[in-house]
Amino acid sequence: MQTLFIISIALIAGLLMSRLAKLVGLPAVTAYLVAGIVIGPFCLGQFGVDGLGFTSLEQVKSLGIISDAAMGFIAFAIGNEFRLSQLKQNGKKATIVGIFQAVCATLFVDAALIAFHFIMPDVLSLPAAITLGAIAAATAPAATLMVVRQYKAKGPLTDILLPIVALDDAVGLVIFAVSFGVAESLTSGRIDLVSVIVDPLLEVILSLALGFVMGIVFNLTEKLFHSRSKRMSISITFVLFTVAISMLEFDVGAVHVGFSPLLSCMMLGTVFCNICDVSEELMDRTERWTAPLYILFFVFSGAELDFNVIADAAIIGVGLIYIFSRSAGKYFGAGWSARFSGCSDTIVKYLGITLLPQAGVALGMSVMAESLGADGTIVRNIVLFSVMIYELIGPTLTKIALMKAGEITPGAESARGKADMASKR
């Protein structure tokens, strides 16, 4: 009863906050995050009243299965952006920009924080600086996708943005694994080439292979059913199935075998959308089913933001350096590579701004970084602080960039609502 009650409270809080956000022109994503903060353990939860909000971080994390499922559906939807017809137009450009901007963000943060380390070595260690540089590569696909969907953004910038966000996670995963391996080596005094090179590459390859196989099986299974409701149910089943399998971890000798749920579900969506004749219809129906799931995901994300980190001046100082250097890396990296690959001036000018949001993937990396001990705790707190800032302002910046690029039509959100009502009739 308590679980169902708190889920209901999270949904109504997110929905009501989105109405307030609409009055001031803020994206719904930001409203859901704020709603999570309000009912989270550091606001209303402080009163310790069950049903008023989350009374502890443990209570929020106990519902992590919902967030895991939501990320699977978000990745599945982004995989739909890798249709071969679209990749022929933007595939090469998206690949160049996706790789370069991620590497650029890492280099900018590495340079800034390593310099800070030499100035104040007692505040930030070299392993922590290198790890934060690697985490900087990650972008939040969920926030970007939700803004695009809410405002029905369409145009050249949107077309290249979503594939880049999807590719960004694969690149970020490899960068993090290599940099984190170096950081662990500096901490322990020994170099492990398996964990630095083999493990991350194997994770990417196995995740893509899993998604590919599941996509083929998904397409074959879908042909057994003809009603829309059953086909939608099959879609939901395979996304959940892929998320579940991708959570497996085991060791084969010295090699750690693991999967990335994001990459696996992205590949699932990519394969399915390219071989199934009714994929567009099924993607659209699945999107409507997952709307409450996305609200819960962002409300829970807001509730998890630990405001205790604001009390540490050192965390705020390093966090601000991280935020500004990462933002510069994303902006200039995207702009330079977009110009080099022949993108329009509009894409060159606004693409980098849309890549600033950062959340789930970065938080997951910071959890892994806690194995560094005291350095890992510092990394975790700095990432928590930066995610809090990025998630609150990132979606708004994405909306502004898409509006400046002319890809959000005024009133598009209301028009979408009317269209949905008409389709239901």
Short mmCIF file of C-alpha atoms in Angstrom, two decimals:
data_model
loop_
_atom_site.label_atom_id
_atom_site.label_comp_id
_atom_site.label_asym_id
_atom_site.label_seq_id
_atom_site.Cartn_x
_atom_site.Cartn_y
_atom_site.Cartn_z
CA MET A 1 0.00 0.00 0.00
CA GLN A 2 2.77 2.42 0.93
CA THR A 3 4.58 1.83 -2.37
CA LEU A 4 1.46 2.43 -4.45
CA PHE A 5 0.65 5.51 -2.39
CA ILE A 6 4.08 7.12 -2.86
CA ILE A 7 3.98 6.36 -6.61
CA SER A 8 0.60 8.11 -6.78
CA ILE A 9 1.98 11.09 -4.84
CA ALA A 10 4.97 11.28 -7.22
CA LEU A 11 2.71 11.26 -10.28
CA ILE A 12 0.30 13.91 -9.01
CA ALA A 13 3.17 16.10 -7.81
CA GLY A 14 4.84 15.91 -11.22
CA LEU A 15 1.62 16.64 -13.09
CA LEU A 16 0.63 19.60 -10.90
CA MET A 17 4.12 21.08 -11.08
CA SER A 18 4.05 20.78 -14.88
CA ARG A 19 0.94 22.99 -14.93
CA LEU A 20 2.78 25.66 -12.95
CA ALA A 21 5.85 25.33 -15.18
CA LYS A 22 3.73 25.83 -18.28
CA LEU A 23 2.60 29.21 -16.97
CA VAL A 24 6.20 30.45 -16.93
CA GLY A 25 7.29 28.62 -20.09
CA LEU A 26 9.52 25.98 -18.46
CA PRO A 27 9.83 22.47 -19.96
CA ALA A 28 7.88 19.70 -18.26
CA VAL A 29 11.15 17.87 -17.50
CA THR A 30 12.26 20.69 -15.22
CA ALA A 31 8.84 20.66 -13.52
CA TYR A 32 9.09 16.93 -12.78
CA LEU A 33 12.57 17.37 -11.32
CA VAL A 34 11.41 20.23 -9.10
CA ALA A 35 8.43 18.15 -7.99
CA GLY A 36 10.84 15.41 -6.99
CA ILE A 37 12.93 17.86 -4.99
CA VAL A 38 9.80 19.16 -3.19
CA ILE A 39 8.55 15.72 -2.14
CA GLY A 40 12.08 14.39 -1.68
CA PRO A 41 13.89 13.53 1.56
CA PHE A 42 15.58 16.95 1.72
CA CYS A 43 12.36 18.98 1.58
CA LEU A 44 8.92 17.64 2.63
CA GLY A 45 10.52 14.33 3.51
CA GLN A 46 12.29 16.08 6.38
CA PHE A 47 9.00 16.03 8.30
CA GLY A 48 9.12 12.23 8.36
CA VAL A 49 5.44 11.85 7.50
CA ASP A 50 4.72 8.83 5.29
CA GLY A 51 2.65 9.86 2.30
CA LEU A 52 3.77 13.49 2.40
CA GLY A 53 6.93 12.65 0.49
CA PHE A 54 9.98 10.41 0.46
CA THR A 55 11.32 10.16 4.00
CA SER A 56 14.76 8.84 2.99
CA LEU A 57 17.04 8.27 0.00
CA GLU A 58 16.69 4.54 0.60
CA GLN A 59 12.95 4.83 -0.01
CA VAL A 60 13.61 6.53 -3.36
CA LYS A 61 16.21 3.95 -4.38
CA SER A 62 13.85 1.12 -3.45
CA LEU A 63 11.80 2.12 -6.50
CA GLY A 64 14.85 2.00 -8.76
CA ILE A 65 13.28 -0.70 -10.92
CA ILE A 66 10.89 1.93 -12.30
CA SER A 67 13.80 4.19 -13.27
CA ASP A 68 15.62 1.25 -14.87
CA ALA A 69 12.57 0.42 -16.96
CA ALA A 70 12.08 4.07 -17.94
CA MET A 71 15.69 4.37 -19.14
CA GLY A 72 15.14 1.24 -21.24
CA PHE A 73 12.14 2.80 -22.99
CA ILE A 74 13.98 6.10 -23.44
CA ALA A 75 16.90 4.30 -25.09
CA PHE A 76 14.47 2.26 -27.21
CA ALA A 77 12.85 5.47 -28.45
CA ILE A 78 16.22 7.05 -29.28
CA GLY A 79 17.13 3.92 -31.25
CA ASN A 80 14.23 4.82 -33.53
CA GLU A 81 16.31 7.82 -34.69
CA PHE A 82 18.79 5.48 -36.39
CA ARG A 83 16.64 4.68 -39.40
CA LEU A 84 18.80 3.95 -42.43
CA SER A 85 16.95 6.57 -44.48
CA GLN A 86 17.95 9.23 -41.96
CA LEU A 87 21.47 7.92 -41.42
CA LYS A 88 22.20 8.31 -45.11
CA GLN A 89 21.69 12.05 -44.63
CA ASN A 90 23.17 12.65 -41.18
CA GLY A 91 24.99 9.46 -40.18
CA LYS A 92 28.51 10.60 -41.05
CA LYS A 93 28.03 14.06 -39.53
CA ALA A 94 26.43 12.69 -36.36
CA THR A 95 29.29 10.23 -35.89
CA ILE A 96 31.98 12.90 -36.28
CA VAL A 97 30.24 15.36 -33.97
CA GLY A 98 29.20 12.68 -31.45
CA ILE A 99 32.74 11.44 -30.95
CA PHE A 100 34.51 14.81 -31.09
CA GLN A 101 32.25 16.71 -28.68
CA ALA A 102 32.48 13.91 -26.08
CA VAL A 103 36.28 13.80 -26.31
CA CYS A 104 36.42 17.60 -26.22
CA ALA A 105 34.36 17.77 -23.02
CA THR A 106 36.72 15.27 -21.38
CA LEU A 107 39.83 17.17 -22.47
CA PHE A 108 38.47 20.54 -21.31
CA VAL A 109 37.53 19.18 -17.86
CA ASP A 110 40.80 17.24 -17.56
CA ALA A 111 42.82 20.35 -18.34
CA ALA A 112 40.90 22.54 -15.88
CA LEU A 113 40.80 20.07 -12.99
CA ILE A 114 44.36 18.75 -13.38
CA ALA A 115 45.56 22.37 -13.29
CA PHE A 116 43.43 22.90 -10.18
CA HIS A 117 44.98 19.76 -8.65
CA PHE A 118 48.49 21.16 -9.01
CA ILE A 119 47.37 24.45 -7.46
CA MET A 120 45.42 22.85 -4.57
CA PRO A 121 46.43 19.17 -4.31
CA ASP A 122 44.85 18.87 -0.84
CA VAL A 123 41.39 19.61 -2.27
CA LEU A 124 41.35 17.44 -5.42
CA SER A 125 43.56 14.45 -6.20
CA LEU A 126 44.80 13.53 -9.68
CA PRO A 127 42.72 10.31 -9.89
CA ALA A 128 39.57 12.27 -8.97
CA ALA A 129 40.35 14.92 -11.61
CA ILE A 130 40.85 12.30 -14.34
CA THR A 131 37.66 10.45 -13.35
CA LEU A 132 35.60 13.65 -13.46
CA GLY A 133 36.99 14.39 -16.91
CA ALA A 134 35.73 11.04 -18.14
CA ILE A 135 32.27 11.53 -16.62
CA ALA A 136 32.03 14.89 -18.42
CA ALA A 137 31.56 13.10 -21.75
CA ALA A 138 28.13 11.72 -20.78
CA THR A 139 24.94 13.52 -21.81
CA ALA A 140 21.40 12.91 -20.52
CA PRO A 141 19.37 11.37 -23.38
CA ALA A 142 16.17 11.38 -21.33
CA ALA A 143 15.95 15.14 -20.79
CA THR A 144 16.80 15.90 -24.42
CA LEU A 145 14.27 13.42 -25.79
CA MET A 146 11.51 14.71 -23.51
CA VAL A 147 12.02 18.32 -24.58
CA VAL A 148 11.99 17.33 -28.26
CA ARG A 149 8.78 15.36 -27.78
CA GLN A 150 7.00 17.91 -25.61
CA TYR A 151 7.45 20.72 -28.12
CA LYS A 152 7.34 18.52 -31.26
CA ALA A 153 10.68 19.91 -32.42
CA LYS A 154 11.43 19.27 -36.09
CA GLY A 155 14.27 20.34 -38.32
CA PRO A 156 17.96 19.77 -39.19
CA LEU A 157 19.16 20.43 -35.64
CA THR A 158 16.71 17.94 -34.11
CA ASP A 159 17.51 15.36 -36.80
CA ILE A 160 21.21 15.36 -35.94
CA LEU A 161 20.78 15.92 -32.19
CA LEU A 162 19.11 12.64 -31.18
CA PRO A 163 21.60 10.34 -32.98
CA ILE A 164 24.45 12.30 -31.38
CA VAL A 165 22.91 11.91 -27.92
CA ALA A 166 22.59 8.18 -28.53
CA LEU A 167 26.17 7.84 -29.81
CA ASP A 168 27.40 9.99 -26.93
CA ASP A 169 26.62 7.27 -24.39
CA ALA A 170 28.68 4.66 -26.25
CA VAL A 171 31.63 7.03 -26.59
CA GLY A 172 31.27 8.18 -22.98
CA LEU A 173 31.24 4.59 -21.75
CA VAL A 174 34.56 3.83 -23.46
CA ILE A 175 36.17 7.10 -22.32
CA PHE A 176 35.07 6.52 -18.74
CA ALA A 177 36.31 2.95 -18.64
CA VAL A 178 39.75 3.94 -19.95
CA SER A 179 40.12 7.03 -17.75
CA PHE A 180 38.75 5.29 -14.68
CA GLY A 181 41.18 2.44 -15.26
CA VAL A 182 44.03 4.96 -15.29
CA ALA A 183 42.68 6.57 -12.10
CA GLU A 184 42.52 3.17 -10.36
CA SER A 185 46.07 2.45 -11.49
CA LEU A 186 47.27 5.75 -10.00
CA THR A 187 45.51 4.91 -6.75
CA SER A 188 46.71 1.33 -6.46
CA GLY A 189 50.09 1.77 -8.13
CA ARG A 190 49.53 -0.98 -10.71
CA ILE A 191 48.30 -0.94 -14.31
CA ASP A 192 45.55 -3.40 -15.35
CA LEU A 193 45.27 -3.42 -19.15
CA VAL A 194 42.29 -5.78 -19.05
CA SER A 195 40.10 -3.38 -17.06
CA VAL A 196 41.37 -0.35 -19.02
CA ILE A 197 40.98 -1.69 -22.57
CA VAL A 198 39.32 -5.12 -22.80
CA ASP A 199 36.38 -4.69 -20.39
CA PRO A 200 34.95 -1.44 -21.84
CA LEU A 201 35.26 -2.58 -25.47
CA LEU A 202 33.71 -5.93 -24.62
CA GLU A 203 30.80 -4.21 -22.83
CA VAL A 204 30.04 -2.06 -25.88
CA ILE A 205 30.28 -4.99 -28.32
CA LEU A 206 28.21 -7.36 -26.17
CA SER A 207 25.55 -4.70 -25.50
CA LEU A 208 25.13 -3.99 -29.21
CA ALA A 209 25.08 -7.72 -29.99
CA LEU A 210 22.40 -8.33 -27.34
CA GLY A 211 20.25 -5.50 -28.72
CA PHE A 212 20.69 -6.82 -32.28
CA VAL A 213 19.62 -10.36 -31.38
CA MET A 214 16.67 -9.13 -29.31
CA GLY A 215 15.61 -6.87 -32.19
CA ILE A 216 15.53 -9.81 -34.61
CA VAL A 217 13.55 -11.97 -32.18
CA PHE A 218 11.24 -9.03 -31.43
CA ASN A 219 10.42 -8.64 -35.13
CA LEU A 220 9.74 -12.36 -35.58
CA THR A 221 7.49 -12.48 -32.48
CA GLU A 222 5.57 -9.37 -33.49
CA LYS A 223 4.45 -11.12 -36.70
CA LEU A 224 2.53 -13.69 -34.63
CA PHE A 225 0.06 -11.03 -33.45
CA HIS A 226 -2.21 -8.72 -35.42
CA SER A 227 -4.19 -6.61 -32.95
CA ARG A 228 -2.72 -3.25 -31.99
CA SER A 229 -3.02 -3.87 -28.26
CA LYS A 230 -1.13 -7.17 -28.41
CA ARG A 231 1.58 -5.74 -30.64
CA MET A 232 2.04 -2.89 -28.17
CA SER A 233 2.23 -5.43 -25.35
CA ILE A 234 4.94 -7.32 -27.24
CA SER A 235 6.89 -4.06 -27.65
CA ILE A 236 6.76 -3.40 -23.91
CA THR A 237 7.69 -7.02 -23.15
CA PHE A 238 10.84 -6.96 -25.27
CA VAL A 239 12.08 -3.65 -23.88
CA LEU A 240 11.66 -4.95 -20.32
CA PHE A 241 13.21 -8.28 -21.31
CA THR A 242 16.25 -6.53 -22.81
CA VAL A 243 16.69 -4.33 -19.72
CA ALA A 244 16.56 -7.42 -17.50
CA ILE A 245 19.13 -9.40 -19.50
CA SER A 246 21.48 -6.41 -19.77
CA MET A 247 21.69 -6.26 -15.97
CA LEU A 248 23.62 -9.54 -15.92
CA GLU A 249 27.23 -9.38 -14.77
CA PHE A 250 29.81 -12.14 -14.39
CA ASP A 251 33.53 -12.81 -14.69
CA VAL A 252 35.30 -15.06 -17.16
CA GLY A 253 38.79 -15.43 -15.79
CA ALA A 254 40.28 -11.95 -15.47
CA VAL A 255 37.68 -10.44 -17.84
CA HIS A 256 34.53 -8.84 -16.44
CA VAL A 257 31.49 -9.39 -18.65
CA GLY A 258 28.73 -6.81 -18.41
CA PHE A 259 26.17 -5.01 -20.54
CA SER A 260 24.91 -1.46 -20.88
CA PRO A 261 21.07 -1.32 -20.71
CA LEU A 262 21.16 1.96 -22.63
CA LEU A 263 23.19 0.61 -25.55
CA SER A 264 21.27 -2.68 -25.64
CA CYS A 265 17.87 -0.97 -25.78
CA MET A 266 19.10 1.59 -28.32
CA MET A 267 20.21 -1.25 -30.61
CA LEU A 268 16.89 -3.03 -29.99
CA GLY A 269 15.03 0.07 -31.20
CA THR A 270 17.42 0.58 -34.13
CA VAL A 271 17.09 -2.98 -35.45
CA PHE A 272 13.33 -3.06 -34.96
CA CYS A 273 12.63 0.26 -36.67
CA ASN A 274 14.65 -0.78 -39.73
CA ILE A 275 13.17 -4.26 -40.31
CA CYS A 276 9.56 -3.96 -39.11
CA ASP A 277 7.00 -2.46 -41.50
CA VAL A 278 4.74 -1.21 -38.70
CA SER A 279 7.53 0.06 -36.41
CA GLU A 280 6.45 3.72 -36.57
CA GLU A 281 2.92 2.88 -35.42
CA LEU A 282 4.20 0.67 -32.60
CA MET A 283 6.76 3.26 -31.48
CA ASP A 284 4.00 5.86 -31.31
CA ARG A 285 1.68 3.62 -29.27
CA THR A 286 4.51 2.64 -26.92
CA GLU A 287 5.35 6.31 -26.40
CA ARG A 288 1.83 7.01 -25.15
CA TRP A 289 1.93 4.05 -22.75
CA THR A 290 5.23 5.16 -21.23
CA ALA A 291 4.22 8.77 -20.44
CA PRO A 292 3.53 8.09 -16.70
CA LEU A 293 6.74 6.06 -16.51
CA TYR A 294 8.78 9.03 -17.73
CA ILE A 295 7.13 11.32 -15.18
CA LEU A 296 8.08 8.94 -12.38
CA PHE A 297 11.63 8.68 -13.70
CA PHE A 298 12.23 12.42 -13.50
CA VAL A 299 10.39 12.88 -10.20
CA PHE A 300 12.53 10.13 -8.66
CA SER A 301 15.64 11.73 -10.18
CA GLY A 302 14.76 15.02 -8.50
CA ALA A 303 14.12 13.29 -5.19
CA GLU A 304 17.57 11.69 -5.33
CA LEU A 305 19.44 15.00 -5.62
CA ASP A 306 21.38 15.29 -2.36
CA PHE A 307 21.30 18.89 -1.15
CA ASN A 308 23.80 18.14 1.59
CA VAL A 309 26.60 18.60 -0.95
CA ILE A 310 25.80 22.34 -1.12
CA ALA A 311 27.07 22.69 2.44
CA ASP A 312 30.66 21.92 1.36
CA ALA A 313 32.39 24.99 -0.14
CA ALA A 314 35.13 22.85 -1.72
CA ILE A 315 32.54 20.73 -3.56
CA ILE A 316 30.81 23.85 -4.86
CA GLY A 317 34.10 25.38 -6.04
CA VAL A 318 35.30 22.27 -7.89
CA GLY A 319 31.76 21.66 -9.12
CA LEU A 320 31.59 25.10 -10.72
CA ILE A 321 34.93 24.54 -12.46
CA TYR A 322 33.61 21.19 -13.69
CA ILE A 323 30.34 22.74 -14.95
CA PHE A 324 31.96 25.64 -16.81
CA SER A 325 34.77 23.57 -18.37
CA ARG A 326 32.39 20.76 -19.41
CA SER A 327 29.93 23.27 -20.89
CA ALA A 328 32.74 24.91 -22.84
CA GLY A 329 33.95 21.53 -24.08
CA LYS A 330 30.48 20.48 -25.23
CA TYR A 331 29.73 23.84 -26.87
CA PHE A 332 33.00 24.36 -28.70
CA GLY A 333 33.52 20.66 -29.45
CA ALA A 334 30.09 20.41 -31.06
CA GLY A 335 30.52 23.70 -32.91
CA TRP A 336 33.98 22.94 -34.30
CA SER A 337 33.11 19.41 -35.41
CA ALA A 338 29.77 20.51 -36.88
CA ARG A 339 31.51 23.17 -38.97
CA PHE A 340 34.20 20.69 -40.04
CA SER A 341 31.58 18.13 -41.14
CA GLY A 342 29.69 20.70 -43.21
CA CYS A 343 26.65 21.34 -41.01
CA SER A 344 24.61 24.53 -41.36
CA ASP A 345 25.41 27.67 -39.36
CA THR A 346 22.30 27.10 -37.23
CA ILE A 347 23.54 23.67 -36.14
CA VAL A 348 27.04 25.02 -35.50
CA LYS A 349 25.62 27.78 -33.31
CA TYR A 350 23.04 25.90 -31.24
CA LEU A 351 23.97 22.20 -31.16
CA GLY A 352 26.40 22.48 -28.24
CA ILE A 353 23.77 24.08 -25.99
CA THR A 354 21.40 21.13 -26.47
CA LEU A 355 24.10 18.70 -25.25
CA LEU A 356 24.52 20.18 -21.77
CA PRO A 357 21.95 18.14 -19.75
CA GLN A 358 23.56 15.43 -17.63
CA ALA A 359 21.93 12.93 -15.28
CA GLY A 360 21.48 9.17 -15.03
CA VAL A 361 24.52 7.94 -16.97
CA ALA A 362 26.83 10.34 -15.12
CA LEU A 363 25.37 9.33 -11.76
CA GLY A 364 25.91 5.68 -12.62
CA MET A 365 29.55 6.38 -13.44
CA SER A 366 29.97 8.28 -10.16
CA VAL A 367 28.68 5.26 -8.25
CA MET A 368 31.41 3.14 -9.87
CA ALA A 369 33.95 5.82 -8.94
CA GLU A 370 33.21 5.29 -5.24
CA SER A 371 35.56 2.30 -5.40
CA LEU A 372 38.40 4.87 -5.32
CA GLY A 373 37.66 5.40 -1.63
CA ALA A 374 37.87 8.99 -0.37
CA ASP A 375 38.57 10.26 -3.90
CA GLY A 376 35.48 8.42 -5.13
CA THR A 377 33.32 10.13 -2.50
CA ILE A 378 34.54 13.53 -3.70
CA VAL A 379 33.79 12.57 -7.31
CA ARG A 380 30.29 11.40 -6.34
CA ASN A 381 29.47 14.64 -4.51
CA ILE A 382 30.78 16.85 -7.31
CA VAL A 383 28.73 14.94 -9.88
CA LEU A 384 25.64 15.20 -7.66
CA PHE A 385 26.11 18.97 -7.45
CA SER A 386 26.65 19.38 -11.21
CA VAL A 387 23.71 17.13 -12.09
CA MET A 388 21.47 19.22 -9.82
CA ILE A 389 22.47 22.35 -11.77
CA TYR A 390 22.41 20.76 -15.22
CA GLU A 391 19.06 19.05 -14.76
CA LEU A 392 17.36 22.22 -13.55
CA ILE A 393 18.66 24.53 -16.30
CA GLY A 394 19.63 22.07 -19.06
CA PRO A 395 16.13 21.31 -20.41
CA THR A 396 15.32 25.03 -20.52
CA LEU A 397 18.53 25.76 -22.44
CA THR A 398 17.68 22.94 -24.87
CA LYS A 399 14.24 24.43 -25.41
CA ILE A 400 15.71 27.91 -26.01
CA ALA A 401 18.28 26.56 -28.48
CA LEU A 402 15.62 24.69 -30.47
CA MET A 403 13.41 27.79 -30.49
CA LYS A 404 16.29 30.00 -31.69
CA ALA A 405 16.96 27.44 -34.41
CA GLY A 406 13.32 27.75 -35.50
CA GLU A 407 12.51 24.10 -34.80
CA ILE A 408 9.89 24.64 -32.09
CA THR A 409 6.64 26.14 -33.33
CA PRO A 410 4.80 28.37 -30.82
CA GLY A 411 1.76 26.50 -29.53
CA ALA A 412 3.11 23.12 -30.63
CA GLU A 413 2.52 21.61 -27.20
CA SER A 414 -1.15 22.60 -27.22
CA ALA A 415 -1.54 21.41 -30.79
CA ARG A 416 -0.15 18.02 -29.84
CA GLY A 417 -2.63 17.70 -26.99
CA LYS A 418 -5.54 18.44 -29.34
CA ALA A 419 -4.20 15.94 -31.89
CA ASP A 420 -3.96 13.24 -29.23
CA MET A 421 -7.55 13.94 -28.15
CA ALA A 422 -8.73 13.74 -31.76
CA SER A 423 -6.93 10.44 -32.34
CA LYS A 424 -8.54 8.94 -29.24
CA ARG A 425 -11.98 9.89 -30.52
#
